[in-house]
mmCIF file of C-alpha atoms in Angstrom:
data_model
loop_
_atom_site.group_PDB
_atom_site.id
_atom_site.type_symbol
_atom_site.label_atom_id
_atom_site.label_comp_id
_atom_site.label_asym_id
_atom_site.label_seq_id
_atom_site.Cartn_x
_atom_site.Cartn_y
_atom_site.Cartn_z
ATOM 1 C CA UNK X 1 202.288 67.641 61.246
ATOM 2 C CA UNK X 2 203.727 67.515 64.392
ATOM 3 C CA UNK X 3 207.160 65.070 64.024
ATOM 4 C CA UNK X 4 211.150 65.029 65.247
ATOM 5 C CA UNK X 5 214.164 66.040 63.677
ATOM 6 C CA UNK X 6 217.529 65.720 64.526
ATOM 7 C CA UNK X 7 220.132 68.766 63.888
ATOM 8 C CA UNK X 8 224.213 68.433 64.092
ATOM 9 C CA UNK X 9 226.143 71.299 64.614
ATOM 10 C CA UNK X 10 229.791 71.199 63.893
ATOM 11 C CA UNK X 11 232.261 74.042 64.916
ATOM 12 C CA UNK X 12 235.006 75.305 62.419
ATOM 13 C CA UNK X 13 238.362 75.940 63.242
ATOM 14 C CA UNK X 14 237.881 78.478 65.486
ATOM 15 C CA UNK X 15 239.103 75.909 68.703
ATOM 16 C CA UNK X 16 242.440 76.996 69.268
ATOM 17 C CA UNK X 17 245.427 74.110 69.587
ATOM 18 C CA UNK X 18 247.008 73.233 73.145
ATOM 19 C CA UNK X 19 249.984 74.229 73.212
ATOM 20 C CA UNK X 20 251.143 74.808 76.721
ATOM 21 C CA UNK X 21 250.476 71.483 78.127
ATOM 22 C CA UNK X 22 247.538 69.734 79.981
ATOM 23 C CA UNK X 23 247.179 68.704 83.695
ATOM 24 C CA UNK X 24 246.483 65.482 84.488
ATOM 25 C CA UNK X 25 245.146 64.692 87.951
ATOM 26 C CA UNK X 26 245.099 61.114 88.979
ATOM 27 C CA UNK X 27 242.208 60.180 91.671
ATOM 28 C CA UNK X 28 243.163 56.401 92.606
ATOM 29 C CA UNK X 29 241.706 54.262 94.433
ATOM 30 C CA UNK X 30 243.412 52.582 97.216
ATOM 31 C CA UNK X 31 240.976 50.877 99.547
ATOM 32 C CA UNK X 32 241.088 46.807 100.526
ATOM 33 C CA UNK X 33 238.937 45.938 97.671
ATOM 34 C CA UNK X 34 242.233 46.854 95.488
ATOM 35 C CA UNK X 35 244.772 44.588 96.691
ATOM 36 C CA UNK X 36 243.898 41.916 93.680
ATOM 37 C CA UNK X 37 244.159 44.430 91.187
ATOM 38 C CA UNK X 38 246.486 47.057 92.558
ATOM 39 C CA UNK X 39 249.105 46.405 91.035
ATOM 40 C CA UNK X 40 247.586 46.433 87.194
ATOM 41 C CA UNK X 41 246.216 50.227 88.002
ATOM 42 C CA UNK X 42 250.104 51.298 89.113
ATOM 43 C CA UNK X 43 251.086 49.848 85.868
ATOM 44 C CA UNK X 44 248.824 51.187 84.213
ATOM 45 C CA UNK X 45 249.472 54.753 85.283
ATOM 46 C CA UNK X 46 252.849 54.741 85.100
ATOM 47 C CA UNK X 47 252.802 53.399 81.638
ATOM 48 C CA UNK X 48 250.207 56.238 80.870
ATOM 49 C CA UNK X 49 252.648 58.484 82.467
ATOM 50 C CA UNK X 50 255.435 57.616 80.397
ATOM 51 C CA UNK X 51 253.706 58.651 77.166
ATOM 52 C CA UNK X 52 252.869 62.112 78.597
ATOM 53 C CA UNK X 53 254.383 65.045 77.059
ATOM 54 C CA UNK X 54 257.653 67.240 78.717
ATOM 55 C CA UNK X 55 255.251 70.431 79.365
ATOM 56 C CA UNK X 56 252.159 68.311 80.504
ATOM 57 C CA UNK X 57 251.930 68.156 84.508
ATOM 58 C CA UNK X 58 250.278 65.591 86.956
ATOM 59 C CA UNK X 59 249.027 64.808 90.597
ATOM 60 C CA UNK X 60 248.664 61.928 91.976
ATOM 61 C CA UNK X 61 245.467 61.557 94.781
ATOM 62 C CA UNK X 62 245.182 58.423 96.714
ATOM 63 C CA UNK X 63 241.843 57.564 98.490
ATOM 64 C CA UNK X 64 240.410 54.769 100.787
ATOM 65 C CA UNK X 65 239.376 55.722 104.227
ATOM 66 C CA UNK X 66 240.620 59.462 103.924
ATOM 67 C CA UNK X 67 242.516 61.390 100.747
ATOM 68 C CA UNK X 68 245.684 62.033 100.447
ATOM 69 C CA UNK X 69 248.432 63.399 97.844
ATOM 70 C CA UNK X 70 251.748 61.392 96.888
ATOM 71 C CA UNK X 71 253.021 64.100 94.681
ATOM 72 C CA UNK X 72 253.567 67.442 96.325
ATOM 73 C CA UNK X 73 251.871 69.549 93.806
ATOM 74 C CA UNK X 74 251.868 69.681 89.864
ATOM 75 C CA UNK X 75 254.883 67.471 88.538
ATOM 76 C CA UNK X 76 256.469 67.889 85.095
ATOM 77 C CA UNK X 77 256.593 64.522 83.398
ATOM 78 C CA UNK X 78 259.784 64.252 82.891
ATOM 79 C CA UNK X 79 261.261 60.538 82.642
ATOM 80 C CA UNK X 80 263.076 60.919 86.283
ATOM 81 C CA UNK X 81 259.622 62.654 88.090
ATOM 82 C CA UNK X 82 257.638 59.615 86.267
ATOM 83 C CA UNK X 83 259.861 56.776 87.784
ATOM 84 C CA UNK X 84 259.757 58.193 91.031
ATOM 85 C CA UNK X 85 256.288 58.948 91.524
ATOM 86 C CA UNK X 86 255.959 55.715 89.955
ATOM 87 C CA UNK X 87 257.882 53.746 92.145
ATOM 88 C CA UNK X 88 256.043 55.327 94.961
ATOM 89 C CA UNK X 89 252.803 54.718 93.733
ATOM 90 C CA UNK X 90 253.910 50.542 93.040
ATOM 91 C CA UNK X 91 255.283 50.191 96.597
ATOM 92 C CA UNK X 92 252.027 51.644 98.429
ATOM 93 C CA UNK X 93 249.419 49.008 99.917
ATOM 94 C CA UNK X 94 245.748 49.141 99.252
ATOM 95 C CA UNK X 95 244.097 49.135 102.664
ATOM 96 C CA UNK X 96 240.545 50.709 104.283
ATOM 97 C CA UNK X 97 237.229 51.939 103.059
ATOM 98 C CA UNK X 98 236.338 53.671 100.241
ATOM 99 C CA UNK X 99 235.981 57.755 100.808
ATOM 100 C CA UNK X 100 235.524 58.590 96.654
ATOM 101 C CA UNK X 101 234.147 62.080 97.835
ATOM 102 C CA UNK X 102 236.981 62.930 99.398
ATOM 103 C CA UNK X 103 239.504 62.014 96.898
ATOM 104 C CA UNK X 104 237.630 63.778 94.589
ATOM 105 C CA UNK X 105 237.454 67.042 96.515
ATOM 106 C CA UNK X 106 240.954 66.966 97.200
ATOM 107 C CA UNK X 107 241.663 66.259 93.323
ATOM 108 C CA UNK X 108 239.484 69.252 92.559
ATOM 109 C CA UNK X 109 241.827 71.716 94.477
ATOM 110 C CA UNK X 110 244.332 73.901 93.027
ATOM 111 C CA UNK X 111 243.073 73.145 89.515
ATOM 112 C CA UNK X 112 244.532 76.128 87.704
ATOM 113 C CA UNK X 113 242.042 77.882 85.399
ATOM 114 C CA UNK X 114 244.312 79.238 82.500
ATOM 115 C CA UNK X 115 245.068 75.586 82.462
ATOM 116 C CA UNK X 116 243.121 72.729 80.207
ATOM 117 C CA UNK X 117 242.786 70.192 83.391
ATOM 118 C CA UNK X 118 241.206 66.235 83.490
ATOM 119 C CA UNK X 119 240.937 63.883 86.132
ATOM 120 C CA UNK X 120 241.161 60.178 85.656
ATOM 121 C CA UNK X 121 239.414 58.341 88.500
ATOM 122 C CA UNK X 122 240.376 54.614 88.436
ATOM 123 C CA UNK X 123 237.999 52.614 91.214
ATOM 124 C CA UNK X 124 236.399 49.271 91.662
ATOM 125 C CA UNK X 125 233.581 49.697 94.205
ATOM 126 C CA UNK X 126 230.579 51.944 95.511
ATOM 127 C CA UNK X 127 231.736 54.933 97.783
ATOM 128 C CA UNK X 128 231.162 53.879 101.368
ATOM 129 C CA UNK X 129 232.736 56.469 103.459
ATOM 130 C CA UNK X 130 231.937 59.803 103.668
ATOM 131 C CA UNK X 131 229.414 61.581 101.244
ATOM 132 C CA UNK X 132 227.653 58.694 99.002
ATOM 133 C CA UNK X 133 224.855 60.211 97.331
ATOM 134 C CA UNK X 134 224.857 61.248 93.529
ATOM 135 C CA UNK X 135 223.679 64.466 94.094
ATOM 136 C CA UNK X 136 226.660 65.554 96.578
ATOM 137 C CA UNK X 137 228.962 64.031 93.959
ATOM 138 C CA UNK X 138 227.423 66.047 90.905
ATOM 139 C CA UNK X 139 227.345 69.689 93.066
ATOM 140 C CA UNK X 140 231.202 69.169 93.776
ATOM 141 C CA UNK X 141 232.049 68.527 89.776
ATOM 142 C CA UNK X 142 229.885 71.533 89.330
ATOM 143 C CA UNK X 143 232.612 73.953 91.068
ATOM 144 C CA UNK X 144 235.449 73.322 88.799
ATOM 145 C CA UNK X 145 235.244 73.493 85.034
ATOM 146 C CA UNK X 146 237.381 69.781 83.864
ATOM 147 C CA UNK X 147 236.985 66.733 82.574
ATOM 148 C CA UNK X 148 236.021 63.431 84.237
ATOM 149 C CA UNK X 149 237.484 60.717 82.888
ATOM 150 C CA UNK X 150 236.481 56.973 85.140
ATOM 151 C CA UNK X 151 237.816 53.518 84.576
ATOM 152 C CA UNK X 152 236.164 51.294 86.412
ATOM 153 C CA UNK X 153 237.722 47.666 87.780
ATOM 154 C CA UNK X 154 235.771 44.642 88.384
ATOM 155 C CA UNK X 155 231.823 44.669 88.278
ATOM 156 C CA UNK X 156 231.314 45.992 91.946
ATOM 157 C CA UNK X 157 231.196 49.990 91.603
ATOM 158 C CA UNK X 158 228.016 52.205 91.189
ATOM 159 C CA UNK X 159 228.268 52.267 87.319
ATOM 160 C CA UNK X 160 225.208 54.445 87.078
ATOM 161 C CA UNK X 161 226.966 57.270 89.386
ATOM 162 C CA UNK X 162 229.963 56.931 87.886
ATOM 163 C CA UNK X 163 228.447 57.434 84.615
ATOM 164 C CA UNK X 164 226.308 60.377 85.354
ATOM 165 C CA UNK X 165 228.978 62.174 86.534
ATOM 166 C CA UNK X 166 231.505 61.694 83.722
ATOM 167 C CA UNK X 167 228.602 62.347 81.199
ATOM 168 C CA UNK X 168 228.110 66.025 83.554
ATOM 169 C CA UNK X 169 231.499 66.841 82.622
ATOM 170 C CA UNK X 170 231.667 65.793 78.931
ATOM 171 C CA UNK X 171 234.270 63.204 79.936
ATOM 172 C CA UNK X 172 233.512 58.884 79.706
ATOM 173 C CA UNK X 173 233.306 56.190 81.836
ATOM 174 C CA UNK X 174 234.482 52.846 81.294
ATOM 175 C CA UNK X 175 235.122 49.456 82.159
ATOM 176 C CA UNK X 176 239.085 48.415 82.401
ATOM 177 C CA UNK X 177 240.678 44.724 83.437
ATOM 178 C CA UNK X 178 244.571 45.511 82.763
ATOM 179 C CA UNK X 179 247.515 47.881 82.052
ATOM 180 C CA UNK X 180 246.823 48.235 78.856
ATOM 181 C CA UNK X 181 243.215 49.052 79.118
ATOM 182 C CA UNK X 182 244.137 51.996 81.343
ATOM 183 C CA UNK X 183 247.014 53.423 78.946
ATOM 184 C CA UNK X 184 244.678 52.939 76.163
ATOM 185 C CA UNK X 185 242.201 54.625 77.522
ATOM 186 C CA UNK X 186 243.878 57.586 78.992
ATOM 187 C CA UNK X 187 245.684 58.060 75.122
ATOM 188 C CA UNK X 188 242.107 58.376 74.184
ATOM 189 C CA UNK X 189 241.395 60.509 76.861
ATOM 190 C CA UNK X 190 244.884 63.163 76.296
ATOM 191 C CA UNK X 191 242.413 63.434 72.323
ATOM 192 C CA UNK X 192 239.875 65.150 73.802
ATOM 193 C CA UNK X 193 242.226 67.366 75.505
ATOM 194 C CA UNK X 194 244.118 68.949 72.312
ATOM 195 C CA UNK X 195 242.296 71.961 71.846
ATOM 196 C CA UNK X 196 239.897 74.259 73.595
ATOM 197 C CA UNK X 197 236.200 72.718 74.123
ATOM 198 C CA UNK X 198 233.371 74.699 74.092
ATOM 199 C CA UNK X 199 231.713 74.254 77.114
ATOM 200 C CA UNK X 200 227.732 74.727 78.195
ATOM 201 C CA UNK X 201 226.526 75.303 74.537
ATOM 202 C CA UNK X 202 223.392 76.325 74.342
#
């Protein structure tokens, strides 16, 4: 008779370890609607940063109004490139709108494919610059081939969006409310990215 079944498939070893490093691309949100809670997300990264290992690399993306990159490029995280970008990132000041499409796009540049590559996007509100519709959103993730991992601050953001586009790239979203949440979440992020995936299984 007709019914429902469910079926679990489990790969073997065959997923290689990751053993040249990951990159990590930070997306960060920088708008007005940041200035209460600025300063737990550049904690929070730089703490996340610190646990990082020597051959992993990182960017660091700032968006409110416009995009635009504090590193200059991949950076090793080494302890002296982590306090600096780090110190940068804790003296900026959260300002403007918020233009997630085009921190996003700009994130999504110069990913290296021979690379295993995630983005953590840490926001607190609804994209109101720029492109704002899902579907935009969900064609850009569809040109690069990483991980979208979103923490989300405070109550205000488009959690179904957000959602729907971390679940399109096998990545999570989530809701954070201090340093701790972020570096937690990141650590369980960096175990999803220890050996190759096995992407669009059909």
């Amino acid at each position: 008779k007709r019914g429902t079944f469910m079926m679990t498939l489990t790969p073997g070893d065959d997923l290689q370890p990751i053993t040249e490093g990951s990159d990590w691309l930070f997306v960060l949100d920088v708008s007005g609607s940041m200035r209460g809670k600025y300063a737990t997300l550049a904690a929070g990264v730089q703490k996340a940063l610190g646990k990082m290992r020597a051959n992993d690399r990182f960017r660091l993306v700032l968006f409110n109004n416009h995009s635009h990159e504090l590193t200059s490029g991949y950076i090793n995280a080494t302890p002296k490139m982590v306090k600096h970008y780090s110190d940068k990132l804790a003296a900026y000041q959260p300002n403007g709108g918020t233009n997630l499409y085009a921190g996003l796009y700009q994130g999504l540049q110069s990913l290296e494919a021979d690379r295993s590559s995630a983005i953590v996007l840490v926001t607190d509100g609804v994209a109101n610059v720029g492109e704002t519709a899902q579907k935009g959103f969900i064609k850009l993730l569809k040109t690069k081939d990483v991980r979208l991992f979103t923490f989300i601050m405070g109550s205000s953001a488009n959690r179904p969006m957000l959602e729907t586009l971390t679940q399109r790239s096998n990545g999570f979203a989530v809701s954070i409310s201090n340093s701790d949440d972020i570096v937690g979440k990141i650590l369980e992020a960096s175990s999803k990215m220890t050996h190759q995936a096995l992407p669009g299984v059909k």
